[in-house]
Amino acid sequence: MKKYIIIPVFLIVQFLSAFAQEQQIKLETIAPGVIKMTMGKPDQFSPYQFCAEQPRIEEMAGLSSKELPFDLKSVRIIKNNRGIQVSLPLTSDEQLYGFGMQIGSFEQRGLKKKPIVNDAPVFVNNNPLANIGYTHAPQPFYVSTRGYGVLINTSRFVTFLCGTNEEKQDLNTGDKNQNKLKFSTDQLYQNQPQETWNMWIDIPNTEGVEILFFQGEDIKECVQRYNLFSGGGAMPPLWGLGIKYRVKGDYTQDKVMKMASYFRDNNIPCDVLGLEPGWHTKAYSCSYVWSDKFPKPQEMIDNLNKENFRLNLWEHAYVNPAAPFFNEMKPYSGNFLVWRGLVPDFVNPKARQIFADYHDKELIGKGIASFKLDECDAGNMMDATSTWGFPEMSQFPSGIDGEQMRQLFGYLYTKTLFEAYKKRNQRTWMDYRASYLFSSSLPAVIYSDNYGHNEYISQVSTSSFGGILWSPELRDAASDADMVRRLQTALLSSQVVINAWYLEHVPWYQINTEKNNKNMQSESYPKLENIVRQLFQQRMALIPYLYSAFADYHFKGIPPFRALIMDYPNDEKVRSISNQYMVGQNLMATPATADSTTRKVYFPEGDWYDLYSEKQYQGGKSYKIEFPMDQLPLFAKAGSIIPLAEPLNYIANDAVFNITCKVFGNKPSSFALWEDDGTSFDFEKGNFNQINLSVEGGKGTVKKDGKYDGKRYVVNEWNFVK
Amino acid sequence: MKKYIIIPVFLIVQFLSAFAQEQQIKLETIAPGVIKMTMGKPDQFSPYQFCAEQPRIEEMAGLSSKELPFDLKSVRIIKNNRGIQVSLPLTSDEQLYGFGMQIGSFEQRGLKKKPIVNDAPVFVNNNPLANIGYTHAPQPFYVSTRGYGVLINTSRFVTFLCGTNEEKQDLNTGDKNQNKLKFSTDQLYQNQPQETWNMWIDIPNTEGVEILFFQGEDIKECVQRYNLFSGGGAMPPLWGLGIKYRVKGDYTQDKVMKMASYFRDNNIPCDVLGLEPGWHTKAYSCSYVWSDKFPKPQEMIDNLNKENFRLNLWEHAYVNPAAPFFNEMKPYSGNFLVWRGLVPDFVNPKARQIFADYHDKELIGKGIASFKLDECDAGNMMDATSTWGFPEMSQFPSGIDGEQMRQLFGYLYTKTLFEAYKKRNQRTWMDYRASYLFSSSLPAVIYSDNYGHNEYISQVSTSSFGGILWSPELRDAASDADMVRRLQTALLSSQVVINAWYLEHVPWYQINTEKNNKNMQSESYPKLENIVRQLFQQRMALIPYLYSAFADYHFKGIPPFRALIMDYPNDEKVRSISNQYMVGQNLMATPATADSTTRKVYFPEGDWYDLYSEKQYQGGKSYKIEFPMDQLPLFAKAGSIIPLAEPLNYIANDAVFNITCKVFGNKPSSFALWEDDGTSFDFEKGNFNQINLSVEGGKGTVKKDGKYDGKRYVVNEWNFVK
């Protein structure tokens, strides 16, 4: 825990259990609305100590002070030879969410979850719901509809039984359903959780535990508290909200420049170009040195920058003997290699420094805007043939073992590079493939090799409970419709990525990989490209709105893309909806897949408008809707002001947005555009403006407040939709 | 370890490692050819202390005394906060087998294995090879083609990296394959183990370790040693080698009697009838009390016994409040319930006694010949929705936790009932669904709800490395051919089970479940029934031969059904063959599936004969062979004598077999038939005979040796096949 939070212990309670050793349980309020319960000697490598930013205490104090809905005395902690077990009460009407970015399951009550970092979810019998919780960004943290969050501050592998198992002491012998004979194994083994069963948490191999309880009126506020406790949500550079395109892994300098020209010549928005492994002299493991495919890298960087492209470089953290800092890193790395490369002990500040210094001097200092941090999640734990990554039994000089490092590695790696950028007062927006607790303030977005479109959509919702940003990137597609639908989803996320790492041409030139690489243009090419351009432009029009949503993420802890349950905590119908989500304050996204021509959309209370067609829908009802290919599936709340920009092709540092305010329905709430220099951390010193948009007397008004002296937005037009 | 094995410590070595604490490693020869290496304070609930039988020291001493092929000083043991890690050298040409009954993978080198008891294997991407090793009968025990076995005597979850990961200290920077760019994730992440990489074993959450090394000339001898160390292989009652038929779960007493008549009236061999959950007043969890479907159970048992049927009862160990011994068991059970029933703490002798006493008095004493012990494996650890079974965090009064109990539960449960039978000097032959280490002497055969026919076949081979017997039972079938092929496999195993628990009629009446239960006879019915009768009779003819194979299992530790590699250790081609296996001394089984009309069969050195058609095949070669539906796929070695019996319809206690000896090729080795009373443990006091069959001067001769005074075999005929 941060040392400066000196809030006195206000309660010491002793618990006894038939099996437990007698142990002191200590309670402490460590930040407004965050209670820490400690027993025994907690994990030496508990995650919060590594949090990249300080908690935003003041903003946390501004949230409601609603108490936890249960008595902390009802929490049982057992300590024995196995480790620690914790039990918490659940009530009958309670639903649980969280455990980080989950792939498959959304409502977690009645499930067994093991939030462990893994490069792939494990779908038993191909059933995503059955996924135990292995993902790129898992967390031992859940939130409840009753308004509280529970977090186990450990890097050990934890199991949560979310009301799945009955205790002997609760045995009620009056059960009536016991003697029905069953004739299929599905019937025999179906899960029938009862409402009286507790949450049970298993933390093996530890001598103590630290549990954090997050208070809140509802899930949204608990999540806000968690995000603020983690330093507040990350603020992207403005260009980070544009489009990123990753070129083929063997592209040369010339080909990269040609791809850049393609975007500009064809008036297709693009902000970032990403290079894949081929830029290294050695990759798998990495040398971090320009290969001969890039004879004049500085020239390329400069020319791209001139055209307002930012350059992103792929890497992973496994250090090849050809890396210039290999020998320096050797003593600060684990005892196992990965792809014959060193595994830096990022717990050790010295390892972080060696890694960051090299990157700072050779890459960031020379104009590299961001990195893609691959394979920091390690191979599939459940696949006997997947053995890349360091084993859980690895040992690192700092004393951390491979199990703990598996949970923390992606986080620490990303933090290492984030700190290098921050030292330069330069914002970045990275791709990373593994995260864990307290990562809200990391300027990085999770991506995945998994590719189920339905799961990609629901991952936006599941990520939001744990301060994780998720990038449902476009790679290959089974059909033109599949490509367009996936692209729409990608465009409605925290980072838009077209990841064409194995394609010679853009995917909309030809979706078939083999044909694409044989330069065989598809018949749909010009038509598809037009749709792509249009969709890209719709994203670019949203950037001012999204930037405000990220300001809310940073200052209030509100996830910019989030599950409906956060905004409609009292609507029972949204509890199970994971394929629609809120975008910023007033928009709801409802991505469609190529599976059917229409999809069901549920509208929570209040009226709603299609952002583009302006068609109106009634709240509290479901509709079957067919979404056009060339428009994003977005709905605006009645009573809202949505600022839309004239789409730019890229966000230059001095970009100015011409804004049209769309006003939906009557009595619109005001909306605050947020502006700053878009690239530095000066906003942390108050160097930003809020531009208040409101309707007064039927007329739009604009009021500016703040001390940033630039001008980012010009409001040209007000468009009233009734 | 058994206390009476007092062999002095002959060597004490100290190992140092950069990371390890300095620890004493103790070496001790605890039985002939079994070396125990101890470091620190091993697991309190280590499995060997629960072994049901004493080691067969004398027989172990009779095996070769070949030393381990590596210096024990090359074994590294690291102890740290995580637990214990062990590293052992591997050589380039070495292949590894074992980890208990494995489903999917056979050759284990280059794989990551976690032998954990689970009701289902976890096939990542539907690839059985990728199965990490979760099975019904996993073991932290493997054997090597170099002639040694390594066993970790623990009930904690252990991970084996079978030469999959490279250590920093071994880094060779001269690798050439590092810079080839790859364009698919399959390429990126493929496993490329190198021959110099060690075996690494991870035992978390322990303060010590006990490693057993099994010496042997080859894999077979290492396995023999392991089986003899476990008390020798289990000896079935003679009737246990016949056919078992399990009736539908809701069958009434009358229906059971009708099914019995069906077998006898139609001259279809059957020895055992099995009742499913419906016999309990309560099931899931169990009451162990006859339900009203069986108004006169004693009458039924007596009538069945009169017809020489044995009765087997389904149960699991989760004790329903309606069980007569519920209150007595309550204090000796874990803190979690399963299906609202108690989980007996079988580590505690008192729990075993309560459970055994009830069974003895109410069931065994009244004529129940055996039990089917279901669900002792617990739900799928990797399935978020599969939460039946006690959690790993469970606590039991003996002090064992749920993780350790998960590994031991099936074993201890089966042992509890085995001991009840043994106290009566009565042999039994049970079905059980979970096992672990040192279970060779348990008279029980593993079965499974999984049902891949190819996997079912290879499980015969994988089981054999760890003293596990496996029953690839017949349930449903996709086609007539599928039914017959599956039946052939079932007939070539340690226990033949037709498990029709959801079928009104026998499967060969109608393979479609719905139609079967609607009494709709299939068009193939009489034809299929004839094939079934014929195949059953072929099994019955093999019983004397199989009984001898089991005597070899008991006295020599040779698995009756075993992987080819055991008999042909120098034939490189058999290393990867898991779909053919040895049956007893001289037969090879090559089960076919319904997938194709022919299958490839590899014949190891020497000539071979089809047991029925007598067609000859040359050793060292592969053939494509089409197997008839009405004959078991069996081949006899040239130079062997195979005793075949006139098939009986059941094995009465006084059954006598009329034998024809088939002699294949020239200079046949002698063969020893083994005889005893077939039902008691008097053979352990030497009360058995060996009937030596040999060919002298071109004529068959029979010589009897031993003190059993019954006569089980009449050799009528010698049939010379050249």
mmCIF file with all atom_site columns, C-alpha atoms in Angstrom, chain B residues 129-184:
data_model
loop_
_atom_site.group_PDB
_atom_site.id
_atom_site.type_symbol
_atom_site.label_atom_id
_atom_site.label_alt_id
_atom_site.label_comp_id
_atom_site.label_asym_id
_atom_site.label_entity_id
_atom_site.label_seq_id
_atom_site.pdbx_PDB_ins_code
_atom_site.Cartn_x
_atom_site.Cartn_y
_atom_site.Cartn_z
_atom_site.occupancy
_atom_site.B_iso_or_equiv
_atom_site.pdbx_formal_charge
_atom_site.auth_seq_id
_atom_site.auth_comp_id
_atom_site.auth_asym_id
_atom_site.auth_atom_id
_atom_site.pdbx_PDB_model_num
ATOM 1  C CA . LEU B 1 129 ? -2.629 -34.621 -27.710 1.00 0.00 ? 129 LEU B CA 1
ATOM 2  C CA . ALA B 1 130 ? -2.866 -31.244 -26.035 1.00 0.00 ? 130 ALA B CA 1
ATOM 3  C CA . ASN B 1 131 ? -4.494 -32.804 -22.984 1.00 0.00 ? 131 ASN B CA 1
ATOM 4  C CA . ILE B 1 132 ? -2.504 -31.677 -20.003 1.00 0.00 ? 132 ILE B CA 1
ATOM 5  C CA . GLY B 1 133 ? -3.115 -34.921 -18.155 1.00 0.00 ? 133 GLY B CA 1
ATOM 6  C CA . TYR B 1 134 ? -6.312 -34.435 -16.190 1.00 0.00 ? 134 TYR B CA 1
ATOM 7  C CA . THR B 1 135 ? -7.867 -37.888 -16.091 1.00 0.00 ? 135 THR B CA 1
ATOM 8  C CA . HIS B 1 136 ? -9.657 -40.367 -13.865 1.00 0.00 ? 136 HIS B CA 1
ATOM 9  C CA . ALA B 1 137 ? -6.432 -42.072 -12.916 1.00 0.00 ? 137 ALA B CA 1
ATOM 10 C CA . PRO B 1 138 ? -3.474 -39.728 -13.193 1.00 0.00 ? 138 PRO B CA 1
ATOM 11 C CA . GLN B 1 139 ? -0.151 -40.342 -11.486 1.00 0.00 ? 139 GLN B CA 1
ATOM 12 C CA . PRO B 1 140 ? 2.948  -38.266 -10.781 1.00 0.00 ? 140 PRO B CA 1
ATOM 13 C CA . PHE B 1 141 ? 4.942  -41.248 -12.070 1.00 0.00 ? 141 PHE B CA 1
ATOM 14 C CA . TYR B 1 142 ? 6.684  -41.822 -15.389 1.00 0.00 ? 142 TYR B CA 1
ATOM 15 C CA . VAL B 1 143 ? 8.970  -44.420 -16.913 1.00 0.00 ? 143 VAL B CA 1
ATOM 16 C CA . SER B 1 144 ? 11.746 -44.012 -19.439 1.00 0.00 ? 144 SER B CA 1
ATOM 17 C CA . THR B 1 145 ? 13.003 -46.125 -22.325 1.00 0.00 ? 145 THR B CA 1
ATOM 18 C CA . ARG B 1 146 ? 16.399 -45.900 -20.648 1.00 0.00 ? 146 ARG B CA 1
ATOM 19 C CA . GLY B 1 147 ? 15.080 -48.174 -17.918 1.00 0.00 ? 147 GLY B CA 1
ATOM 20 C CA . TYR B 1 148 ? 13.987 -46.201 -14.877 1.00 0.00 ? 148 TYR B CA 1
ATOM 21 C CA . GLY B 1 149 ? 10.847 -44.848 -13.274 1.00 0.00 ? 149 GLY B CA 1
ATOM 22 C CA . VAL B 1 150 ? 10.440 -41.617 -11.289 1.00 0.00 ? 150 VAL B CA 1
ATOM 23 C CA . LEU B 1 151 ? 7.588  -41.128 -8.824  1.00 0.00 ? 151 LEU B CA 1
ATOM 24 C CA . ILE B 1 152 ? 6.746  -38.124 -6.672  1.00 0.00 ? 152 ILE B CA 1
ATOM 25 C CA . ASN B 1 153 ? 5.100  -39.493 -3.534  1.00 0.00 ? 153 ASN B CA 1
ATOM 26 C CA . THR B 1 154 ? 2.696  -36.622 -2.938  1.00 0.00 ? 154 THR B CA 1
ATOM 27 C CA . SER B 1 155 ? -0.992 -35.871 -3.107  1.00 0.00 ? 155 SER B CA 1
ATOM 28 C CA . ARG B 1 156 ? -0.339 -32.234 -4.054  1.00 0.00 ? 156 ARG B CA 1
ATOM 29 C CA . PHE B 1 157 ? -0.871 -31.156 -7.674  1.00 0.00 ? 157 PHE B CA 1
ATOM 30 C CA . VAL B 1 158 ? 2.418  -31.651 -9.505  1.00 0.00 ? 158 VAL B CA 1
ATOM 31 C CA . THR B 1 159 ? 3.499  -30.302 -12.900 1.00 0.00 ? 159 THR B CA 1
ATOM 32 C CA . PHE B 1 160 ? 6.029  -32.105 -15.094 1.00 0.00 ? 160 PHE B CA 1
ATOM 33 C CA . LEU B 1 161 ? 7.842  -30.253 -17.853 1.00 0.00 ? 161 LEU B CA 1
ATOM 34 C CA . CYS B 1 162 ? 9.094  -33.211 -19.862 1.00 0.00 ? 162 CYS B CA 1
ATOM 35 C CA . GLY B 1 163 ? 12.030 -31.470 -21.499 1.00 0.00 ? 163 GLY B CA 1
ATOM 36 C CA . THR B 1 164 ? 10.009 -28.480 -22.663 1.00 0.00 ? 164 THR B CA 1
ATOM 37 C CA . ASN B 1 165 ? 11.863 -25.488 -21.294 1.00 0.00 ? 165 ASN B CA 1
ATOM 38 C CA . GLU B 1 166 ? 15.404 -24.216 -21.547 1.00 0.00 ? 166 GLU B CA 1
ATOM 39 C CA . GLU B 1 167 ? 17.382 -22.928 -18.619 1.00 0.00 ? 167 GLU B CA 1
ATOM 40 C CA . LYS B 1 168 ? 19.410 -19.765 -18.732 1.00 0.00 ? 168 LYS B CA 1
ATOM 41 C CA . GLN B 1 169 ? 22.546 -21.615 -17.696 1.00 0.00 ? 169 GLN B CA 1
ATOM 42 C CA . ASP B 1 170 ? 22.296 -23.812 -20.799 1.00 0.00 ? 170 ASP B CA 1
ATOM 43 C CA . LEU B 1 171 ? 21.917 -20.946 -23.249 1.00 0.00 ? 171 LEU B CA 1
ATOM 44 C CA . ASN B 1 172 ? 23.708 -21.632 -26.478 1.00 0.00 ? 172 ASN B CA 1
ATOM 45 C CA . THR B 1 173 ? 23.745 -18.504 -28.549 1.00 0.00 ? 173 THR B CA 1
ATOM 46 C CA . GLY B 1 174 ? 24.563 -20.305 -31.763 1.00 0.00 ? 174 GLY B CA 1
ATOM 47 C CA . ASP B 1 175 ? 20.993 -21.138 -32.711 1.00 0.00 ? 175 ASP B CA 1
ATOM 48 C CA . LYS B 1 176 ? 20.301 -20.604 -36.410 1.00 0.00 ? 176 LYS B CA 1
ATOM 49 C CA . ASN B 1 177 ? 16.518 -20.723 -36.655 1.00 0.00 ? 177 ASN B CA 1
ATOM 50 C CA . GLN B 1 178 ? 15.802 -17.459 -34.944 1.00 0.00 ? 178 GLN B CA 1
ATOM 51 C CA . ASN B 1 179 ? 15.123 -15.053 -37.706 1.00 0.00 ? 179 ASN B CA 1
ATOM 52 C CA . LYS B 1 180 ? 12.654 -16.814 -39.958 1.00 0.00 ? 180 LYS B CA 1
ATOM 53 C CA . LEU B 1 181 ? 9.510  -14.732 -39.966 1.00 0.00 ? 181 LEU B CA 1
ATOM 54 C CA . LYS B 1 182 ? 6.351  -16.678 -39.355 1.00 0.00 ? 182 LYS B CA 1
ATOM 55 C CA . PHE B 1 183 ? 2.859  -15.861 -40.520 1.00 0.00 ? 183 PHE B CA 1
ATOM 56 C CA . SER B 1 184 ? 0.527  -17.997 -38.472 1.00 0.00 ? 184 SER B CA 1
#
